[in-house]
Amino acid sequence: MSDIFGADYVRAISPYQAGKPISEVAREFGLNESRIIKLASNENPLGIPPSAQEAVQEALCGVGGRYPDANGFILKAALSARYGVPADWITLGNGSNDILELATRALVRQGEETVYSEYAFAVYPLATQAVGAKGIRVPAKNYGHDLPAIRAAMTPNARLVFIANPNNPTGTFLSAAELETFLSEVPPHVVVVLDEAYNEYLDGSLQYDSAEWVRRYPNVLVSRTFSKMYGLAGLRVGFGIAQPALTDLLNRVRQPFNVNAVAQVAAIAAMNDTEFVRKSAELNVAGYRQLVRACEAMRLEYVPSRGNFVLIRVGSDKEAGARANLALLKRGIIVRPVAAYGLPEWLRVTIGLPEENEAFISALRELLA
Ligand SMILES: *Cc1c(COP(=O)(O)O)cnc(C)c1O
């Protein structure tokens, strides 16, 4: 590796390992692309909503040759109405990954600190390292966030704390009451990024109004995405909600055209497609049941999940996850190994269509036999 160019903290970054694309697995293992099942990146197995597909096709010719609206006026208006916050409280992102990075770039200097949980989303340490800051990783409790310990880990040097709810890759969930207590105790010099990428999968009884917390606290930034339930992972669109002072800072470091015109149109269609959302939620509930029943039948430990994925312990040695992953790939099934998260005995499996889940279950049964 070259040590001539770049900051030492940038050279120290190990890049994000994405779920393997279908085409790559087909090439590597000599498989037919159309037979490959991808349960690796928590995408909606229904794909892009038909309503969004239509909107995109209609819009493409009209908007494709022009720069997108840098301020996303129409999409922000729709989000503003949905979440009950003014449009100038919203930041659009090229996926919500962009929001996480904008927050880090705008708020954290080299040498300062961010705080996140063990087993939390891999982008938090990456965004932290990219600005030369120090990530404080707080040991997990039952695979989830230990909020009192996270609170205790915030030094005067802390600037940002990331909380994913539900968390990826573990699927653990923090109740509204737990978060409420936590938010009331976070010192004002620390911004809380509440990453709600999987919020749409929560049962109604677990839902809470995070926009209300944004109204109450000037140091809360809620992050949402169209990549998961809304089925637009390939188009890259997400958004943040925060009070105007914080939103203004994020927008200062944002690329003016970070959300493309097609994605803006698709997002509006998807968010209004209540039928698609309902169907996706139902499919997820049934698929979750299917997967955890199979785990129980095979006596495999799993972490109860509130997202559209399940973390499954496929063995008891440090190679178990890698071994099962390879055996699944050979059978044309892509899941996510999570050794990089410190979980080498586990695999994370996205909840797919019933037949995809079934194919995963029978392959797993076969390879563990
Ligand atoms: C998938 C995911 C995201 C963001 O994905 P985008 O496609 O960039 O919106 C953010 N946080 C968590 C916890 C995720 O799992």
Coordinates of N, CA and C in Angstrom, one line a residue, residues 2-161:
S2 N 0.5 2.2 -0.8 CA 1.3 3.5 -0.9 C 1.2 4.3 0.4
D3 N 2.3 4.7 0.9 CA 2.2 5.6 2.1 C 2.7 7.0 1.7
I4 N 2.7 7.3 0.4 CA 3.1 8.6 0.0 C 2.0 9.6 0.1
F5 N 0.7 9.1 -0.3 CA -0.4 10.0 -0.4 C -1.3 9.8 0.8
G6 N -2.0 10.9 1.1 CA -3.2 10.8 2.0 C -2.8 10.8 3.4
A7 N -3.9 11.1 4.3 CA -3.7 11.2 5.7 C -3.6 9.8 6.3
D8 N -2.8 9.6 7.3 CA -2.7 8.3 7.9 C -4.0 7.7 8.3
Y9 N -4.9 8.6 8.8 CA -6.3 8.1 9.2 C -7.1 7.6 8.0
V10 N -6.8 8.1 6.9 CA -7.5 7.6 5.7 C -6.9 6.3 5.2
R11 N -5.6 6.2 5.3 CA -5.0 4.9 4.9 C -5.4 3.8 5.9
A12 N -5.8 4.1 7.1 CA -6.1 3.1 8.1 C -7.5 2.5 7.9
I13 N -8.3 3.1 6.9 CA -9.7 2.7 6.8 C -9.8 1.4 6.0
S14 N -10.5 0.4 6.5 CA -10.8 -0.8 5.7 C -12.2 -0.5 5.1
P15 N -12.3 -0.5 3.8 CA -13.5 -0.1 3.1 C -14.7 -1.0 3.4
Y16 N -15.9 -0.4 3.3 CA -17.2 -1.1 3.6 C -17.3 -2.3 2.7
Q17 N -17.6 -3.5 3.3 CA -17.9 -4.7 2.5 C -19.3 -4.8 2.2
A18 N -19.7 -4.6 1.0 CA -21.1 -4.6 0.6 C -21.5 -6.1 0.3
G19 N -22.8 -6.4 0.3 CA -23.3 -7.7 -0.1 C -22.8 -7.9 -1.5
K20 N -22.4 -9.2 -1.8 CA -22.0 -9.5 -3.1 C -23.1 -9.3 -4.1
P21 N -22.8 -8.6 -5.2 CA -23.8 -8.5 -6.3 C -24.1 -9.8 -7.0
I22 N -25.3 -10.0 -7.5 CA -25.7 -11.3 -8.1 C -24.7 -11.6 -9.3
S23 N -24.4 -10.6 -10.1 CA -23.6 -10.9 -11.3 C -22.2 -11.4 -10.9
E24 N -21.7 -10.9 -9.8 CA -20.3 -11.3 -9.3 C -20.3 -12.8 -8.9
V25 N -21.4 -13.1 -8.1 CA -21.5 -14.5 -7.6 C -21.7 -15.5 -8.8
A26 N -22.4 -15.1 -9.8 CA -22.6 -15.9 -11.0 C -21.3 -16.2 -11.7
R27 N -20.5 -15.1 -11.8 CA -19.2 -15.3 -12.5 C -18.3 -16.1 -11.6
E28 N -18.2 -15.9 -10.3 CA -17.3 -16.6 -9.5 C -17.6 -18.1 -9.3
F29 N -18.9 -18.4 -9.3 CA -19.2 -19.8 -9.0 C -19.8 -20.5 -10.2
G30 N -19.8 -19.8 -11.4 CA -20.3 -20.4 -12.6 C -21.8 -20.8 -12.5
L31 N -22.5 -19.9 -11.9 CA -24.0 -20.1 -11.8 C -24.8 -19.2 -12.7
N32 N -26.0 -19.6 -12.9 CA -27.0 -18.9 -13.7 C -27.5 -17.7 -12.9
E33 N -27.3 -16.5 -13.4 CA -27.7 -15.3 -12.6 C -29.2 -15.4 -12.2
S34 N -30.0 -15.9 -13.1 CA -31.5 -15.8 -12.8 C -31.9 -16.8 -11.7
R35 N -31.0 -17.7 -11.3 CA -31.3 -18.7 -10.3 C -30.7 -18.2 -8.9
I36 N -30.0 -17.2 -8.9 CA -29.3 -16.8 -7.7 C -30.3 -16.0 -6.8
I37 N -30.2 -16.3 -5.5 CA -31.1 -15.6 -4.5 C -30.2 -14.7 -3.7
K38 N -30.6 -13.4 -3.6 CA -29.8 -12.5 -2.8 C -30.6 -12.1 -1.6
L39 N -30.0 -12.5 -0.4 CA -30.6 -12.1 0.9 C -29.5 -11.5 1.7
A40 N -28.8 -10.5 1.1 CA -27.6 -10.0 1.7 C -27.6 -8.6 2.0
S41 N -28.5 -7.8 1.5 CA -28.4 -6.3 1.7 C -29.7 -5.7 2.2
N42 N -30.5 -6.5 2.8 CA -31.8 -6.0 3.4 C -32.6 -5.1 2.5
E43 N -32.6 -5.5 1.2 CA -33.5 -4.8 0.2 C -34.9 -5.4 0.3
N44 N -35.8 -4.7 -0.2 CA -37.2 -5.2 -0.2 C -37.3 -6.3 -1.3
P45 N -37.7 -7.5 -1.0 CA -37.7 -8.6 -2.0 C -38.7 -8.3 -3.1
L46 N -39.6 -7.4 -2.9 CA -40.6 -7.1 -4.0 C -40.0 -6.1 -5.0
G47 N -38.8 -5.6 -4.7 CA -38.2 -4.7 -5.6 C -38.8 -3.3 -5.6
I48 N -38.6 -2.5 -6.6 CA -39.1 -1.2 -6.7 C -40.6 -1.2 -6.8
P49 N -41.3 -0.4 -6.1 CA -42.8 -0.4 -6.2 C -43.3 -0.1 -7.6
P50 N -44.3 -0.8 -8.1 CA -44.7 -0.5 -9.5 C -45.1 1.0 -9.7
S51 N -45.6 1.6 -8.6 CA -46.0 3.0 -8.7 C -44.7 3.9 -9.0
A52 N -43.6 3.5 -8.3 CA -42.4 4.3 -8.5 C -41.8 4.0 -9.9
Q53 N -41.9 2.8 -10.3 CA -41.5 2.4 -11.7 C -42.1 3.3 -12.7
E54 N -43.4 3.4 -12.6 CA -44.2 4.2 -13.5 C -43.8 5.6 -13.5
A55 N -43.6 6.2 -12.3 CA -43.2 7.6 -12.1 C -41.9 7.8 -12.8
V56 N -41.0 6.9 -12.6 CA -39.6 7.0 -13.1 C -39.7 7.0 -14.6
Q57 N -40.4 6.1 -15.2 CA -40.4 6.0 -16.6 C -41.0 7.2 -17.3
E58 N -42.0 7.7 -16.6 CA -42.7 8.9 -17.1 C -41.7 10.1 -17.0
A59 N -41.0 10.2 -15.9 CA -40.2 11.3 -15.6 C -38.9 11.4 -16.4
L60 N -38.3 10.2 -16.7 CA -37.0 10.0 -17.2 C -36.7 11.0 -18.4
C61 N -37.6 11.0 -19.4 CA -37.3 11.8 -20.6 C -37.4 13.3 -20.2
G62 N -38.4 13.6 -19.3 CA -38.6 15.0 -19.0 C -37.4 15.6 -18.1
V63 N -36.9 14.8 -17.2 CA -36.0 15.4 -16.2 C -34.5 14.9 -16.4
G64 N -34.3 13.9 -17.2 CA -33.0 13.2 -17.2 C -31.9 14.1 -17.8
G65 N -32.3 15.1 -18.6 CA -31.2 15.9 -19.3 C -30.9 17.2 -18.5
R66 N -31.7 17.4 -17.4 CA -31.5 18.6 -16.6 C -30.9 18.3 -15.3
Y67 N -30.2 19.2 -14.7 CA -29.8 19.0 -13.3 C -31.1 18.8 -12.4
P68 N -31.0 18.0 -11.4 CA -32.1 17.9 -10.5 C -32.3 19.2 -9.7
D69 N -33.5 19.3 -9.0 CA -33.7 20.4 -8.1 C -32.8 20.2 -6.9
A70 N -31.8 21.1 -6.8 CA -30.8 21.0 -5.7 C -31.4 21.0 -4.3
N71 N -32.6 21.6 -4.2 CA -33.3 21.7 -2.9 C -34.4 20.7 -2.8
G72 N -34.6 19.9 -3.8 CA -35.7 18.9 -3.7 C -37.0 19.4 -3.2
F73 N -37.5 20.5 -3.8 CA -38.7 21.2 -3.3 C -39.9 20.3 -3.2
I74 N -40.2 19.5 -4.2 CA -41.4 18.7 -4.2 C -41.3 17.6 -3.2
L75 N -40.2 16.9 -3.2 CA -40.0 15.8 -2.3 C -40.0 16.3 -0.8
K76 N -39.3 17.4 -0.6 CA -39.3 17.9 0.8 C -40.7 18.4 1.2
A77 N -41.5 18.9 0.3 CA -42.9 19.3 0.6 C -43.7 18.1 1.0
A78 N -43.5 17.0 0.3 CA -44.2 15.7 0.6 C -43.7 15.2 2.0
L79 N -42.4 15.2 2.2 CA -41.9 14.7 3.5 C -42.4 15.6 4.7
S80 N -42.4 16.9 4.4 CA -42.8 17.9 5.4 C -44.2 17.6 5.8
A81 N -45.1 17.3 4.9 CA -46.5 17.1 5.2 C -46.6 15.7 6.0
R82 N -45.8 14.7 5.5 CA -45.9 13.4 6.2 C -45.4 13.5 7.6
Y83 N -44.3 14.2 7.9 CA -43.7 14.1 9.2 C -44.0 15.3 10.1
G84 N -44.8 16.3 9.5 CA -45.2 17.4 10.3 C -44.1 18.3 10.8
V85 N -43.1 18.5 9.9 CA -42.0 19.4 10.2 C -41.9 20.3 9.0
P86 N -41.4 21.6 9.2 CA -41.2 22.5 8.1 C -40.1 21.9 7.1
A87 N -40.2 22.3 5.8 CA -39.3 21.8 4.8 C -37.9 22.1 5.1
D88 N -37.6 23.3 5.8 CA -36.2 23.6 6.1 C -35.7 22.8 7.3
W89 N -36.4 21.8 7.7 CA -35.9 20.9 8.7 C -35.4 19.6 8.1
I90 N -35.5 19.6 6.8 CA -35.2 18.3 6.0 C -33.9 18.5 5.2
T91 N -33.1 17.5 5.3 CA -31.9 17.4 4.4 C -32.1 16.1 3.5
L92 N -31.9 16.3 2.2 CA -32.0 15.1 1.4 C -30.6 14.5 1.2
G93 N -30.5 13.2 1.1 CA -29.3 12.5 1.0 C -29.2 11.5 -0.1
N94 N -28.1 11.2 -0.6 CA -27.9 10.2 -1.6 C -27.8 8.8 -0.9
G95 N -29.0 8.4 -0.5 CA -29.1 7.3 0.5 C -29.0 8.0 1.9
S96 N -29.4 7.3 2.9 CA -29.2 7.9 4.2 C -27.8 7.8 4.7
N97 N -27.0 6.9 4.0 CA -25.6 6.9 4.2 C -25.0 8.3 4.1
D98 N -25.5 9.0 3.1 CA -25.0 10.4 2.8 C -25.3 11.2 4.1
I99 N -26.5 11.1 4.6 CA -26.9 11.9 5.8 C -25.9 11.6 7.0
L100 N -25.5 10.3 7.2 CA -24.6 10.0 8.2 C -23.2 10.6 8.0
E101 N -22.8 10.7 6.7 CA -21.5 11.3 6.4 C -21.6 12.8 6.5
L102 N -22.7 13.4 6.0 CA -22.8 14.8 6.1 C -22.7 15.3 7.6
A103 N -23.4 14.5 8.4 CA -23.4 14.9 9.9 C -22.0 14.8 10.4
T104 N -21.3 13.7 10.1 CA -19.9 13.6 10.6 C -19.0 14.7 10.1
R105 N -19.1 15.0 8.8 CA -18.2 16.0 8.2 C -18.6 17.4 8.7
A106 N -19.8 17.6 9.0 CA -20.2 19.0 9.4 C -19.9 19.2 10.9
L107 N -19.9 18.1 11.7 CA -19.9 18.3 13.1 C -18.7 17.8 13.9
V108 N -17.9 17.0 13.2 CA -16.8 16.3 13.9 C -15.4 16.7 13.3
R109 N -14.5 17.2 14.1 CA -13.2 17.6 13.6 C -12.2 16.4 13.9
Q110 N -11.1 16.5 13.3 CA -10.0 15.5 13.5 C -9.6 15.5 15.0
G111 N -9.5 14.4 15.6 CA -9.1 14.3 17.0 C -10.3 14.2 17.9
E112 N -11.5 14.7 17.5 CA -12.7 14.6 18.3 C -13.3 13.2 18.3
E113 N -14.4 13.0 19.0 CA -14.9 11.6 19.1 C -16.4 11.4 18.7
T114 N -16.6 10.2 18.2 CA -18.0 9.8 18.0 C -18.2 8.6 18.8
V115 N -19.4 8.3 19.1 CA -19.7 7.1 20.0 C -20.8 6.3 19.3
Y116 N -20.6 5.0 19.4 CA -21.5 4.0 18.8 C -21.4 2.7 19.5
S117 N -22.3 1.8 19.3 CA -22.3 0.5 20.0 C -21.5 -0.5 19.2
E118 N -21.0 -1.4 19.9 CA -20.5 -2.7 19.4 C -21.6 -3.3 18.5
Y119 N -21.3 -3.9 17.4 CA -22.3 -4.5 16.5 C -23.2 -3.5 15.9
A120 N -22.8 -2.2 15.9 CA -23.7 -1.2 15.2 C -23.3 -1.1 13.7
F121 N -24.0 -0.4 12.9 CA -23.9 -0.3 11.5 C -22.4 0.1 11.2
A122 N -21.8 -0.6 10.2 CA -20.4 -0.4 9.8 C -20.1 1.0 9.3
V123 N -21.1 1.7 8.8 CA -20.8 3.1 8.3 C -20.4 4.1 9.4
Y124 N -20.8 3.8 10.6 CA -20.4 4.8 11.7 C -18.9 4.9 11.9
P125 N -18.2 3.8 12.1 CA -16.8 3.9 12.2 C -16.1 4.4 11.0
L126 N -16.7 4.0 9.8 CA -16.1 4.5 8.5 C -16.2 6.0 8.4
A127 N -17.3 6.6 8.7 CA -17.5 8.0 8.6 C -16.6 8.7 9.6
T128 N -16.5 8.1 10.7 CA -15.6 8.7 11.8 C -14.2 8.7 11.3
Q129 N -13.7 7.6 10.8 CA -12.3 7.5 10.4 C -12.0 8.5 9.3
A130 N -13.0 8.7 8.4 CA -12.8 9.5 7.2 C -12.4 11.0 7.6
V131 N -12.9 11.4 8.8 CA -12.6 12.8 9.2 C -11.4 12.8 10.2
G132 N -10.8 11.7 10.4 CA -9.7 11.6 11.4 C -10.1 11.7 12.8
A133 N -11.4 11.4 13.1 CA -11.9 11.4 14.5 C -11.7 10.0 15.1
K134 N -12.0 10.0 16.4 CA -11.8 8.7 17.1 C -13.2 8.1 17.4
G135 N -13.4 6.9 17.1 CA -14.7 6.2 17.4 C -14.6 5.5 18.7
I136 N -15.6 5.8 19.6 CA -15.6 5.1 20.8 C -16.7 4.0 20.7
R137 N -16.2 2.7 20.8 CA -17.1 1.6 20.6 C -17.6 1.1 21.9
V138 N -18.8 1.1 22.2 CA -19.3 0.8 23.5 C -19.8 -0.7 23.5
P139 N -19.3 -1.5 24.4 CA -19.8 -2.9 24.4 C -21.3 -3.1 24.4
A140 N -21.8 -4.0 23.6 CA -23.2 -4.2 23.4 C -23.8 -4.9 24.7
K141 N -25.1 -4.9 24.8 CA -25.8 -5.6 25.8 C -26.8 -6.4 25.1
N142 N -26.8 -7.7 25.3 CA -27.7 -8.6 24.5 C -27.7 -8.3 23.0
Y143 N -26.6 -8.0 22.4 CA -26.4 -7.7 21.0 C -27.0 -6.4 20.6
G144 N -27.5 -5.6 21.6 CA -28.1 -4.3 21.3 C -27.4 -3.2 22.0
H145 N -27.9 -2.0 21.9 CA -27.3 -0.8 22.5 C -27.5 -0.8 24.0
D146 N -26.4 -0.5 24.7 CA -26.5 -0.3 26.1 C -26.5 1.2 26.4
L147 N -27.7 1.8 26.4 CA -27.8 3.3 26.4 C -27.1 3.9 27.6
P148 N -27.2 3.4 28.8 CA -26.5 4.0 29.9 C -25.0 4.0 29.7
A149 N -24.5 2.9 29.2 CA -23.0 2.8 28.9 C -22.6 3.8 27.8
I150 N -23.5 3.9 26.8 CA -23.2 4.9 25.7 C -23.2 6.3 26.3
R151 N -24.1 6.6 27.2 CA -24.2 7.9 27.8 C -22.9 8.2 28.6
A152 N -22.4 7.1 29.3 CA -21.3 7.2 30.2 C -20.0 7.4 29.3
A153 N -20.0 6.9 28.1 CA -18.8 7.0 27.2 C -18.6 8.3 26.6
M154 N -19.6 9.2 26.7 CA -19.4 10.6 26.1 C -18.5 11.5 26.9
T155 N -17.4 11.8 26.4 CA -16.4 12.7 27.1 C -16.7 14.1 26.6
P156 N -16.1 15.1 27.1 CA -16.2 16.5 26.6 C -15.8 16.6 25.1
N157 N -15.1 15.6 24.7 CA -14.6 15.6 23.3 C -15.5 14.9 22.3
A158 N -16.6 14.3 22.8 CA -17.6 13.7 22.0 C -18.4 14.7 21.2
R159 N -18.7 14.4 19.9 CA -19.5 15.4 19.1 C -20.8 14.7 18.6
L160 N -20.7 13.4 18.4 CA -21.8 12.7 17.7 C -22.0 11.4 18.3
V161 N -23.2 11.0 18.5 CA -23.5 9.6 18.9 C -24.5 9.0 17.9

